[in-house]
mmCIF file of C-alpha atoms and ligand atoms in Angstrom:
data_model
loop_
_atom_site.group_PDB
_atom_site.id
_atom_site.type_symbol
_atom_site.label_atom_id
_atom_site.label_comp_id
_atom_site.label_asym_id
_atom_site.label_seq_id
_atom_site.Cartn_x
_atom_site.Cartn_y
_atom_site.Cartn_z
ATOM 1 C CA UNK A 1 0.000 0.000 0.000
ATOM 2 C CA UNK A 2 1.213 3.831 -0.833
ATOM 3 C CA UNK A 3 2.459 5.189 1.953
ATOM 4 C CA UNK A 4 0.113 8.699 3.070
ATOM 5 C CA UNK A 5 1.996 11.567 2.637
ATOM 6 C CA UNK A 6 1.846 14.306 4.674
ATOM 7 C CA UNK A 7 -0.802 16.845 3.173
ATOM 8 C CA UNK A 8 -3.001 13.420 3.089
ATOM 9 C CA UNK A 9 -2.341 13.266 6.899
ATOM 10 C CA UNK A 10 -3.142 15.978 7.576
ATOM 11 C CA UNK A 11 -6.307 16.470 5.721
ATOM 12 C CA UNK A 12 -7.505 13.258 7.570
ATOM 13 C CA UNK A 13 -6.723 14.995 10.987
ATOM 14 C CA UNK A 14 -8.987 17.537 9.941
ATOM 15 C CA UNK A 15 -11.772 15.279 8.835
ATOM 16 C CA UNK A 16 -11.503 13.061 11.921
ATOM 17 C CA UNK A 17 -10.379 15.935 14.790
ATOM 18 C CA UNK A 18 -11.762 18.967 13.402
ATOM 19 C CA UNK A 19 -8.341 20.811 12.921
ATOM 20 C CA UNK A 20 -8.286 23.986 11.620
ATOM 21 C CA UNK A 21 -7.702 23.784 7.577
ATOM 22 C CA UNK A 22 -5.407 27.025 8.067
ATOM 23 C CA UNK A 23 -3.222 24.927 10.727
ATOM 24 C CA UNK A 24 -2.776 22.688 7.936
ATOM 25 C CA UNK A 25 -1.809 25.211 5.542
ATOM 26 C CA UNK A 26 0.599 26.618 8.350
ATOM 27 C CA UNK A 27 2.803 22.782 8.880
ATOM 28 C CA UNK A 28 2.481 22.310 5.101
ATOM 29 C CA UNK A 29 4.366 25.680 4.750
ATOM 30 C CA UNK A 30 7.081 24.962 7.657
ATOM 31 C CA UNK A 31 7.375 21.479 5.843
ATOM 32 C CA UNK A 32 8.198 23.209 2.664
ATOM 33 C CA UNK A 33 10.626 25.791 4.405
ATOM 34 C CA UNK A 34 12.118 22.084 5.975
ATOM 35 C CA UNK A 35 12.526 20.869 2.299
ATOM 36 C CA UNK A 36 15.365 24.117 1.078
ATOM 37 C CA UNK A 37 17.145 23.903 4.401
ATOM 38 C CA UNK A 38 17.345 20.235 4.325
ATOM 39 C CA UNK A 39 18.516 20.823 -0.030
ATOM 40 C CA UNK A 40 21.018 24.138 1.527
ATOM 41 C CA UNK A 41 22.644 21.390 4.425
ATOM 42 C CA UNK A 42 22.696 19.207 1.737
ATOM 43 C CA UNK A 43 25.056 20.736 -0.470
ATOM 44 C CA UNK A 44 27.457 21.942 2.402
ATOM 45 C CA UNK A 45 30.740 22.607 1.230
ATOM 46 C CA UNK A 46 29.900 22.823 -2.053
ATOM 47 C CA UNK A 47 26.772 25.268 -2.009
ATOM 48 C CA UNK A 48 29.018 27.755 0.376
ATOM 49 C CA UNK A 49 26.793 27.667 3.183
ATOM 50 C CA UNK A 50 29.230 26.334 6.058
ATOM 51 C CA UNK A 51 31.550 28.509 8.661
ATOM 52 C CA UNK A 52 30.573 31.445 10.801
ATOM 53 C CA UNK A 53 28.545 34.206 9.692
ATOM 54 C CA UNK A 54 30.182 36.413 11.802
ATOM 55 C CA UNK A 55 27.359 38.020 13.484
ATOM 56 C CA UNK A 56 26.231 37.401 17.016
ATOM 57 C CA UNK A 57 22.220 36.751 17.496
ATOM 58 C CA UNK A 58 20.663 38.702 21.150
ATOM 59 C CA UNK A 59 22.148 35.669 23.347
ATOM 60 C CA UNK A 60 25.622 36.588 22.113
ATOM 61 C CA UNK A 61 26.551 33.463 20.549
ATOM 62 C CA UNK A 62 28.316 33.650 16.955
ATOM 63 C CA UNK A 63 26.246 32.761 14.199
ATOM 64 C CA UNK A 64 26.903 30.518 11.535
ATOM 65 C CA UNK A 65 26.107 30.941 8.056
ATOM 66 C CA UNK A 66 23.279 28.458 7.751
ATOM 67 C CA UNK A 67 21.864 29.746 11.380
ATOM 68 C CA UNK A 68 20.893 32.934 9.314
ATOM 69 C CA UNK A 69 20.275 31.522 5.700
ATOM 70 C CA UNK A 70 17.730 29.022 7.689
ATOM 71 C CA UNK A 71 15.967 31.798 9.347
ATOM 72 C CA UNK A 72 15.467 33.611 6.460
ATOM 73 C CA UNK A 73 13.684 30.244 4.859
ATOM 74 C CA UNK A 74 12.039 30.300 7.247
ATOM 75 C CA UNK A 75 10.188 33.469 7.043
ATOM 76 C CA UNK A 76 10.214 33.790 3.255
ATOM 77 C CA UNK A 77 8.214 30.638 2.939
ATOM 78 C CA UNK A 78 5.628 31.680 5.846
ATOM 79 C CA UNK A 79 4.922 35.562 5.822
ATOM 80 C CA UNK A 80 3.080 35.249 2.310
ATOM 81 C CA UNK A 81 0.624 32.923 3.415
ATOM 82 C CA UNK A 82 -2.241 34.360 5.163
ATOM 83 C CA UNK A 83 -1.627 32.290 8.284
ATOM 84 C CA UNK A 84 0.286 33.652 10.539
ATOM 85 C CA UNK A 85 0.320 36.817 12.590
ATOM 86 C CA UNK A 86 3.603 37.045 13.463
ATOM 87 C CA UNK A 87 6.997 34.999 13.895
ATOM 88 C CA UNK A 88 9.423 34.966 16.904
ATOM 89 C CA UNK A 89 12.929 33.149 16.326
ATOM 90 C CA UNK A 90 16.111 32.183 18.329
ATOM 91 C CA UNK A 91 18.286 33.909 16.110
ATOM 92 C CA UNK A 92 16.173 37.355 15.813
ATOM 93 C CA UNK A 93 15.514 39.826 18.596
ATOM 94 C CA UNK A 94 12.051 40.774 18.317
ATOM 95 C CA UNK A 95 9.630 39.022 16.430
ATOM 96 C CA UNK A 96 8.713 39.896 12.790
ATOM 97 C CA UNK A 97 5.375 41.029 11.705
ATOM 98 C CA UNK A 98 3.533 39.955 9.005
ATOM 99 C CA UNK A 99 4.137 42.726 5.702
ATOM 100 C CA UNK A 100 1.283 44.771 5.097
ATOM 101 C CA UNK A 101 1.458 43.651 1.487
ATOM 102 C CA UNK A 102 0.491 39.990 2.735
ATOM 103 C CA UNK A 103 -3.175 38.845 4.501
ATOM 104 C CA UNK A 104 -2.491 37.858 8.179
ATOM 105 C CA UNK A 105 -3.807 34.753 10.240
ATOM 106 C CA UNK A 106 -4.254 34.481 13.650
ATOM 107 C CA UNK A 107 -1.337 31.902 14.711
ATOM 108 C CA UNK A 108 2.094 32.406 15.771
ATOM 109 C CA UNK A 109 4.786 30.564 14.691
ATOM 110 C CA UNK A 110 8.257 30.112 17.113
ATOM 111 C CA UNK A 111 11.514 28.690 15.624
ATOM 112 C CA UNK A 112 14.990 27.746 16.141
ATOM 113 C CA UNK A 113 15.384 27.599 12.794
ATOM 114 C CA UNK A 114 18.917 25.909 12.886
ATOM 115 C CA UNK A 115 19.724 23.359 16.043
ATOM 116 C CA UNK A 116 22.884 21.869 16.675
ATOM 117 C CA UNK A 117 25.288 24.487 15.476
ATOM 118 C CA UNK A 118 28.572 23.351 16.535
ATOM 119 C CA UNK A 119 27.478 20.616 14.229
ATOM 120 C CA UNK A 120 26.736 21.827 11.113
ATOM 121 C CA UNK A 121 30.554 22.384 9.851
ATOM 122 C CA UNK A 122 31.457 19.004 10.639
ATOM 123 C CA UNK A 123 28.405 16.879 8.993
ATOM 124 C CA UNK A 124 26.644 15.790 12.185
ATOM 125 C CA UNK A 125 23.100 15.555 11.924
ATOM 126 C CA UNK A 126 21.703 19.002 12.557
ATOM 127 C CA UNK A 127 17.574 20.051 12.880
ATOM 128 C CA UNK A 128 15.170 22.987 12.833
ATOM 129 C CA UNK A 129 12.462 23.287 16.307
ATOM 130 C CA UNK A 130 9.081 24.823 16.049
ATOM 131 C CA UNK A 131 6.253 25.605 17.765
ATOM 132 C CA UNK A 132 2.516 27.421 16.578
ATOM 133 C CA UNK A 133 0.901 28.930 19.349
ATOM 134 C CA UNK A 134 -3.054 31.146 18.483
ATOM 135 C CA UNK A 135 -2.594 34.813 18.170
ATOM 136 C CA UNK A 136 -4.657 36.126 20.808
ATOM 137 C CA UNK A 137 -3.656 39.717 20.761
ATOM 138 C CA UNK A 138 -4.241 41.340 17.701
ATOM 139 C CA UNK A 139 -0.964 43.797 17.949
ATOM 140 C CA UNK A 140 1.184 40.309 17.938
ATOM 141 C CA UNK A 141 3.977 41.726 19.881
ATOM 142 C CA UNK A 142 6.121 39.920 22.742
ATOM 143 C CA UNK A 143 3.475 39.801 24.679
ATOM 144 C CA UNK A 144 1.159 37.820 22.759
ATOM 145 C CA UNK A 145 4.216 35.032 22.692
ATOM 146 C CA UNK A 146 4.313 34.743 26.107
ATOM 147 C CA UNK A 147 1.976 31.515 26.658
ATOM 148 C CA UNK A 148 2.774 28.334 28.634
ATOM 149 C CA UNK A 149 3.598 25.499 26.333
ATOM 150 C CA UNK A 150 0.011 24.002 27.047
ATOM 151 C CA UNK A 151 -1.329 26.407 24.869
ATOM 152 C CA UNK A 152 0.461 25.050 21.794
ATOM 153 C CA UNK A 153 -1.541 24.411 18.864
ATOM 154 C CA UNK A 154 1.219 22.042 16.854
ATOM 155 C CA UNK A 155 4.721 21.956 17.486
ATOM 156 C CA UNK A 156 7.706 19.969 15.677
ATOM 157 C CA UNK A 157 11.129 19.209 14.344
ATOM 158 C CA UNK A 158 12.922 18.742 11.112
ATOM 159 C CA UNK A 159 15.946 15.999 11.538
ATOM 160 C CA UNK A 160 19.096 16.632 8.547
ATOM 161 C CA UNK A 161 20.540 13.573 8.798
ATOM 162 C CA UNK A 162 21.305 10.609 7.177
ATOM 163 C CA UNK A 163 17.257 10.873 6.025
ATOM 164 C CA UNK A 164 15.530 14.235 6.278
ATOM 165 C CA UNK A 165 12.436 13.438 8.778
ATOM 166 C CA UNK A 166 9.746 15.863 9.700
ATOM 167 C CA UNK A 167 8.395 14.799 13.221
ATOM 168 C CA UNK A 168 4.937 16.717 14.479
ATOM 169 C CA UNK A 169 2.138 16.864 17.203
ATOM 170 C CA UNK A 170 -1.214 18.591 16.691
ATOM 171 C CA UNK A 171 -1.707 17.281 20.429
ATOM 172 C CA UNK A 172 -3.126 13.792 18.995
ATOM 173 C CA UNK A 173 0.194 11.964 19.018
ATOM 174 C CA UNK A 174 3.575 11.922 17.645
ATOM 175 C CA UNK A 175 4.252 11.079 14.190
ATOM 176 C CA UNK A 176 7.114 10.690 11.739
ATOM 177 C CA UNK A 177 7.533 11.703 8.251
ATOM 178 C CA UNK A 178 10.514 10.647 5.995
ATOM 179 C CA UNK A 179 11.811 12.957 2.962
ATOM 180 C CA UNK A 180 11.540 11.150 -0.406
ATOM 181 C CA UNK A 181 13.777 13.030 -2.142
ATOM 182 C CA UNK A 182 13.164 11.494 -4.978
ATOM 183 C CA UNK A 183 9.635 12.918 -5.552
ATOM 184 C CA UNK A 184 10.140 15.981 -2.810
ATOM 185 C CA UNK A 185 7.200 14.572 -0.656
ATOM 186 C CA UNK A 186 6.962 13.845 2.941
ATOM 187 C CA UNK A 187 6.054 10.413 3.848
ATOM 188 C CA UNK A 188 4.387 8.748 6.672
ATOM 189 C CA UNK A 189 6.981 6.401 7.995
ATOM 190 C CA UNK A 190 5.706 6.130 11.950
ATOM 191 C CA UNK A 191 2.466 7.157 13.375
ATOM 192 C CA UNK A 192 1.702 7.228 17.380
ATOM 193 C CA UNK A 193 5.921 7.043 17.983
ATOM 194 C CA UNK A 194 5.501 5.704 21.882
ATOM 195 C CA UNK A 195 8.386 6.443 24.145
ATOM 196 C CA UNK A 196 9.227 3.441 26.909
ATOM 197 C CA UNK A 197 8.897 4.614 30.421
ATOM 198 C CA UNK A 198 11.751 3.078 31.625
ATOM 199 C CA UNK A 199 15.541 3.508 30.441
ATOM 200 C CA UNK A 200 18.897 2.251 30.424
ATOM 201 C CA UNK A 201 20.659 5.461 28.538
ATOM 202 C CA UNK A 202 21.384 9.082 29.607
ATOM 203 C CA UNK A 203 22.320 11.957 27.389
ATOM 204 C CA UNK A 204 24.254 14.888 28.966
ATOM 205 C CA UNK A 205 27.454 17.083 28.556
ATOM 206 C CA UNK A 206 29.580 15.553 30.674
ATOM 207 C CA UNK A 207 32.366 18.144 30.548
ATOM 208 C CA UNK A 208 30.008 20.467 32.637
ATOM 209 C CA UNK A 209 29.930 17.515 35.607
ATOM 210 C CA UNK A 210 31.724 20.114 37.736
ATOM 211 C CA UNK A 211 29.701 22.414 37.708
ATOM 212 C CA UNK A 212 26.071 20.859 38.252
ATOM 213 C CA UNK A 213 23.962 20.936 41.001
ATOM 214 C CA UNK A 214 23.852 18.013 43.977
ATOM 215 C CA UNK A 215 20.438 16.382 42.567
ATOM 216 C CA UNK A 216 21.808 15.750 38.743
ATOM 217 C CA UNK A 217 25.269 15.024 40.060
ATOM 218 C CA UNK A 218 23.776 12.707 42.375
ATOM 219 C CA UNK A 219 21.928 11.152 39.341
ATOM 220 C CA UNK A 220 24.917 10.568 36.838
ATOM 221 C CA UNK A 221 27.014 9.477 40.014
ATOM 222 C CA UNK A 222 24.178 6.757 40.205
ATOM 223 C CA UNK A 223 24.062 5.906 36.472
ATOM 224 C CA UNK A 224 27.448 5.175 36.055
ATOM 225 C CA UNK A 225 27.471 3.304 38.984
ATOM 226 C CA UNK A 226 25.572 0.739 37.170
ATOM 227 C CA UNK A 227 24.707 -2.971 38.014
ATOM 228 C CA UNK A 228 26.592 -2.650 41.384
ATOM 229 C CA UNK A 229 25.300 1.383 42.003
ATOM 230 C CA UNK A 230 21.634 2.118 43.445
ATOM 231 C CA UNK A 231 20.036 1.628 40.284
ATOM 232 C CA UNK A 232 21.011 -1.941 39.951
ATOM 233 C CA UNK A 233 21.457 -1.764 35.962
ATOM 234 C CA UNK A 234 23.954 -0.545 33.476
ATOM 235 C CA UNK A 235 23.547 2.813 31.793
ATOM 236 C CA UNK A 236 24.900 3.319 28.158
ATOM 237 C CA UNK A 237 25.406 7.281 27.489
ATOM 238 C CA UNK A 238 24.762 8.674 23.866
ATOM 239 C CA UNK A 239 25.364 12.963 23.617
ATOM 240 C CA UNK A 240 25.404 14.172 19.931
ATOM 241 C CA UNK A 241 25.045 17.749 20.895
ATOM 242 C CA UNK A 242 22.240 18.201 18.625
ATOM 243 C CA UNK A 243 19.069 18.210 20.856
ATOM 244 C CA UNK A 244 16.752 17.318 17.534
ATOM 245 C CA UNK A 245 18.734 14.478 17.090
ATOM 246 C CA UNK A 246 19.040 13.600 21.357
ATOM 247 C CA UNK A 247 15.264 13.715 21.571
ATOM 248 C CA UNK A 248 14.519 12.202 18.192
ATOM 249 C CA UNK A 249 16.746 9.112 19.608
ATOM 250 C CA UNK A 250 14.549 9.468 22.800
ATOM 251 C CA UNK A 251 11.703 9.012 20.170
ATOM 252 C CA UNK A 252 12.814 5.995 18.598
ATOM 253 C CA UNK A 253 14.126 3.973 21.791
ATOM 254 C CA UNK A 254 13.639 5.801 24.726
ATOM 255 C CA UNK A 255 16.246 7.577 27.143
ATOM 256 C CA UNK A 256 16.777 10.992 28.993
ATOM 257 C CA UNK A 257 18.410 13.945 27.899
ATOM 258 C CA UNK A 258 18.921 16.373 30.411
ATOM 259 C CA UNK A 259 20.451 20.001 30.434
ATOM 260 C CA UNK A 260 20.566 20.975 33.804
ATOM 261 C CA UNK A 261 20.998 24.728 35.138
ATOM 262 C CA UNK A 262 24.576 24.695 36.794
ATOM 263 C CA UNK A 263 26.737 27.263 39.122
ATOM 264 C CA UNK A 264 28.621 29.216 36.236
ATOM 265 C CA UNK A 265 25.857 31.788 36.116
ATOM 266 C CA UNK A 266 23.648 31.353 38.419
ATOM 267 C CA UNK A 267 21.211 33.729 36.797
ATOM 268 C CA UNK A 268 20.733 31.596 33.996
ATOM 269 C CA UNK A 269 18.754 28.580 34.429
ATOM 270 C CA UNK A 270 20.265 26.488 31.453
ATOM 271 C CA UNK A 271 21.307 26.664 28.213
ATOM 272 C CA UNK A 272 18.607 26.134 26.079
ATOM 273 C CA UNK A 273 15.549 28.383 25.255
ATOM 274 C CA UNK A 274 12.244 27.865 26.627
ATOM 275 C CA UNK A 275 10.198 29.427 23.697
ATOM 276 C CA UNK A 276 11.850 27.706 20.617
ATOM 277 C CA UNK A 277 13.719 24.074 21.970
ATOM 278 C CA UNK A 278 12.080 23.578 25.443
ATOM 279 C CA UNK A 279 8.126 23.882 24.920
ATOM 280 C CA UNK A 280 8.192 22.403 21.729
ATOM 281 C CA UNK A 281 10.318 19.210 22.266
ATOM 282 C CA UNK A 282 8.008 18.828 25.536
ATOM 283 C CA UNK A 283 4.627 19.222 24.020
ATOM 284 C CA UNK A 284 6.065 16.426 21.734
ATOM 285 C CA UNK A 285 8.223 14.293 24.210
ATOM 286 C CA UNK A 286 4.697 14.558 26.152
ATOM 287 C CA UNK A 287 2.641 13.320 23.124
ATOM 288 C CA UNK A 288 5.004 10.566 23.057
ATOM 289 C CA UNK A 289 4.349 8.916 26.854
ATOM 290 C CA UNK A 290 7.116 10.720 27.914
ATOM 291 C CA UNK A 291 7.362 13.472 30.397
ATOM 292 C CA UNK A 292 9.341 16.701 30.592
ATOM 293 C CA UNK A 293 10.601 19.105 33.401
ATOM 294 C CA UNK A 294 12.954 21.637 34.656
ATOM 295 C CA UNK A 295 14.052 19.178 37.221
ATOM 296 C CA UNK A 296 11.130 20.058 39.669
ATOM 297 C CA UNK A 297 8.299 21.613 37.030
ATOM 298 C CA UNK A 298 6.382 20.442 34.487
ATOM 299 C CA UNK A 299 7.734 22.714 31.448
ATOM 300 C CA UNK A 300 4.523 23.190 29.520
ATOM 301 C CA UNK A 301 3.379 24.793 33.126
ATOM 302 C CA UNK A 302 5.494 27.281 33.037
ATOM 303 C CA UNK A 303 4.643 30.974 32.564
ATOM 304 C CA UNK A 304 7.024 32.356 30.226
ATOM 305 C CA UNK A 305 8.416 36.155 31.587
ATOM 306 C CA UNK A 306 10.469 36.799 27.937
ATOM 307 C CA UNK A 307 10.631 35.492 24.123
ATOM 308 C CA UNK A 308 14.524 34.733 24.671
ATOM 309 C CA UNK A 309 14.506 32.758 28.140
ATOM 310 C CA UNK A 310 16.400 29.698 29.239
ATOM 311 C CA UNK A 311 15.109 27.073 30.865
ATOM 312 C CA UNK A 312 16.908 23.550 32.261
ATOM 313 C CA UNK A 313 15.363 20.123 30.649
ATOM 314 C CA UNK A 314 14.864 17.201 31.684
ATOM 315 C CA UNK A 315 13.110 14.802 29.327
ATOM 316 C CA UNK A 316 12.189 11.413 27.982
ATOM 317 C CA UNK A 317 11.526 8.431 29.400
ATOM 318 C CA UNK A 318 8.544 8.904 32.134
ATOM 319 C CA UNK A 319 9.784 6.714 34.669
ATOM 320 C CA UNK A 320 13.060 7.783 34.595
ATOM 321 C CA UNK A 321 12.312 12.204 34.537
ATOM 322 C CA UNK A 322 10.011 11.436 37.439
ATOM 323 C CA UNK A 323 13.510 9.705 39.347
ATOM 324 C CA UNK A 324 15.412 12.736 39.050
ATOM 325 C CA UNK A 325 12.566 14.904 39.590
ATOM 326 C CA UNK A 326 12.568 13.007 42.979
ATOM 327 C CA UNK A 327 16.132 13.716 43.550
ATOM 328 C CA UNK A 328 15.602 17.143 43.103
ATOM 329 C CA UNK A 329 12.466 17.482 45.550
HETATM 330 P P1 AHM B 1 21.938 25.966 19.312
HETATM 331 O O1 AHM B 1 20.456 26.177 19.180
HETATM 332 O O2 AHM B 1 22.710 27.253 19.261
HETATM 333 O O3 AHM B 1 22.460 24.943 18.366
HETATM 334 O O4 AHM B 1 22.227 25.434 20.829
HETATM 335 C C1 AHM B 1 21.485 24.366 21.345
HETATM 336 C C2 AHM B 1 22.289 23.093 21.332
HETATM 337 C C3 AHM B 1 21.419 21.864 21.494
HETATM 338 O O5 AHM B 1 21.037 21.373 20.246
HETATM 339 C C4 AHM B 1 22.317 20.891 22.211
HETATM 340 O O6 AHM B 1 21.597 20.008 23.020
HETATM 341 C C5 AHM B 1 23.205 21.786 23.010
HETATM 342 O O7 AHM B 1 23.158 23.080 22.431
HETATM 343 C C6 AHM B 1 24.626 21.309 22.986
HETATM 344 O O8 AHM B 1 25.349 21.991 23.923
HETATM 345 P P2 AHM B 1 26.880 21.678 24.249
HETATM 346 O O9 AHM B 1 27.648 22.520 23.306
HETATM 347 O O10 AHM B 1 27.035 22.055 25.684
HETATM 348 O O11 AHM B 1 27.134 20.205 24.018
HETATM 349 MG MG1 MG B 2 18.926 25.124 19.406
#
């Protein structure tokens, strides 16, 4: 039987669940926009789109070339179609606005348009985060961005790897989409992806072990102590440094990824950003069986205070987010 592709999905969801035909039109478009980033990564090297930009985006990290070329896909391929009201991304200061020229919607759409940057120059698999949220104020400024990640409509992520895969949620389940590049089309490759609730496999940056707090130390310390630790099993640890391809792992076979806060600033709870890695990857990781916190709170609970802030995760497995979330009590 032909596999469905994904404007065939989709369709179905909104026969069967009532979505909205213009949140359809919306994932179509980022799926396009996923298509010319994952033909730019493709051609690396060769289509001059590796190395640093050399720019710095409002967290003050330096930019790499596809970081910006991605962003502008990004928005070229969604401010034209009646949609959206506006876009907030990781690698812009203030969200963009829909041009006057163009009909506006009434969703929001949040990216990181490129994850995994340290990777991209040295052909590790790489991915773009988003997340659609409903425009409830008409101006479509910060403000309106600030919603807990409950109130996401549809979030996903784009995997460049050895296959281009297009994973999404419209909060009925997880599914998976494969890139036949051979006719351009997304294909349905897993529906209803189900994480296990227990684990054998951690993901974290090790290197920053000295400077974590007692709960997550207290965690690895018990992890590695394996068969003969607390935990009576073996842990195997897997980090590709590349959270779309961490948590897309996660979705295939279970594990944890975590990215705790630590004491080198202790005004910033983590590294990664609430709005554009954090809410999505839990709304999905959620979807999934999973579960997702900041160590001690659910992260789709969480009141957001700014479009840029960081937040520490803890995801995956159920069993095993709820153990450190114990630890952490
Ligand atoms: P980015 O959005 O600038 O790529 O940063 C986020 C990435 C995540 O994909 C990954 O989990 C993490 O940063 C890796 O951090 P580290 O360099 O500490 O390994
Ligand atoms: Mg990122």
């Amino acid at each position: 039987m032909a596999r469905l592709s994904l404007t065939h999905f989709l369709i179905r969801c909104e026969r069967t669940s009532g979505m909205d035909a213009n949140l359809r039109l919306l994932l179509e478009t980022v799926a396009r926009a996923v298509k010319t980033i994952s033909h730019a990564v493709g051609h690396g090297a060769l289509g001059g789109v590796l190395g640093s930009a050399q720019t710095s985006n409002v967290q003050g990290e330096t930019q790499k070339k596809l970081d910006i070329i991605a962003n502008q896909m990004l928005i070229e391929a969604n401010e034209w179609g009646g949609t959206l009201a506006a876009m907030a991304s990781e690698e812009m200061d203030q969200p963009v606005g829909i041009p006057v020229a163009y009909p506006r919607g009434d969703y929001l759409l949040l990216f990181d348009p490129l994850d995994g940057s340290s990777n991209i120059d040295v052909n590790v698999s790489i991915g773009t985060i988003f997340s659609v949220l409903r425009a409830h104020d008409p101006k479509a400024e910060e403000a309106a961005f600030l919603q807990p990640g409950t109130s996401q409509v549809a979030a996903g992520y784009a995997v460049y790897g050895p296959q281009t895969q297009f994973v999404i949620t419209v909060g009925q389940g997880v599914h998976e989409f494969t890139l036949d590049k051979d006719t351009g089309s997304f294909l349905l490759t897993r529906e209803n992806l189900r994480i296990p609730a227990q684990t054998q496999e951690f993901a974290i940056n090790m290197s920053n072990m000295r400077h974590w707090e007692a709960p997550v130390r207290r965690y690895i310390d018990e992890c590695l102590a394996g068969a003969d630790g607390p935990r009576g099993k073996d842990f195997n640890m897997r980090w590709v440094a590349s959270m779309v391809s961490d948590v897309h792992r996660i979705m295939q076979r279970g594990g944890i990824f975590l990215y705790p806060r630590d004491r080198r600033e202790p005004g910033k709870p983590g590294k990664l950003r609430l709005m554009y890695e954090a809410n999505p990857m839990a709304l999905l990781i959620e979807q999934a069986g999973g579960a997702a916190s900041n160590g001690t709170q659910r992260i789709l609970d969480i009141q957001p205070t700014s479009l840029h802030q960081r937040v520490a995760v803890v995801l995956g497995s159920r069993e095993e987010v709820e153990y450190v979330a114990r630890l952490s009590a």
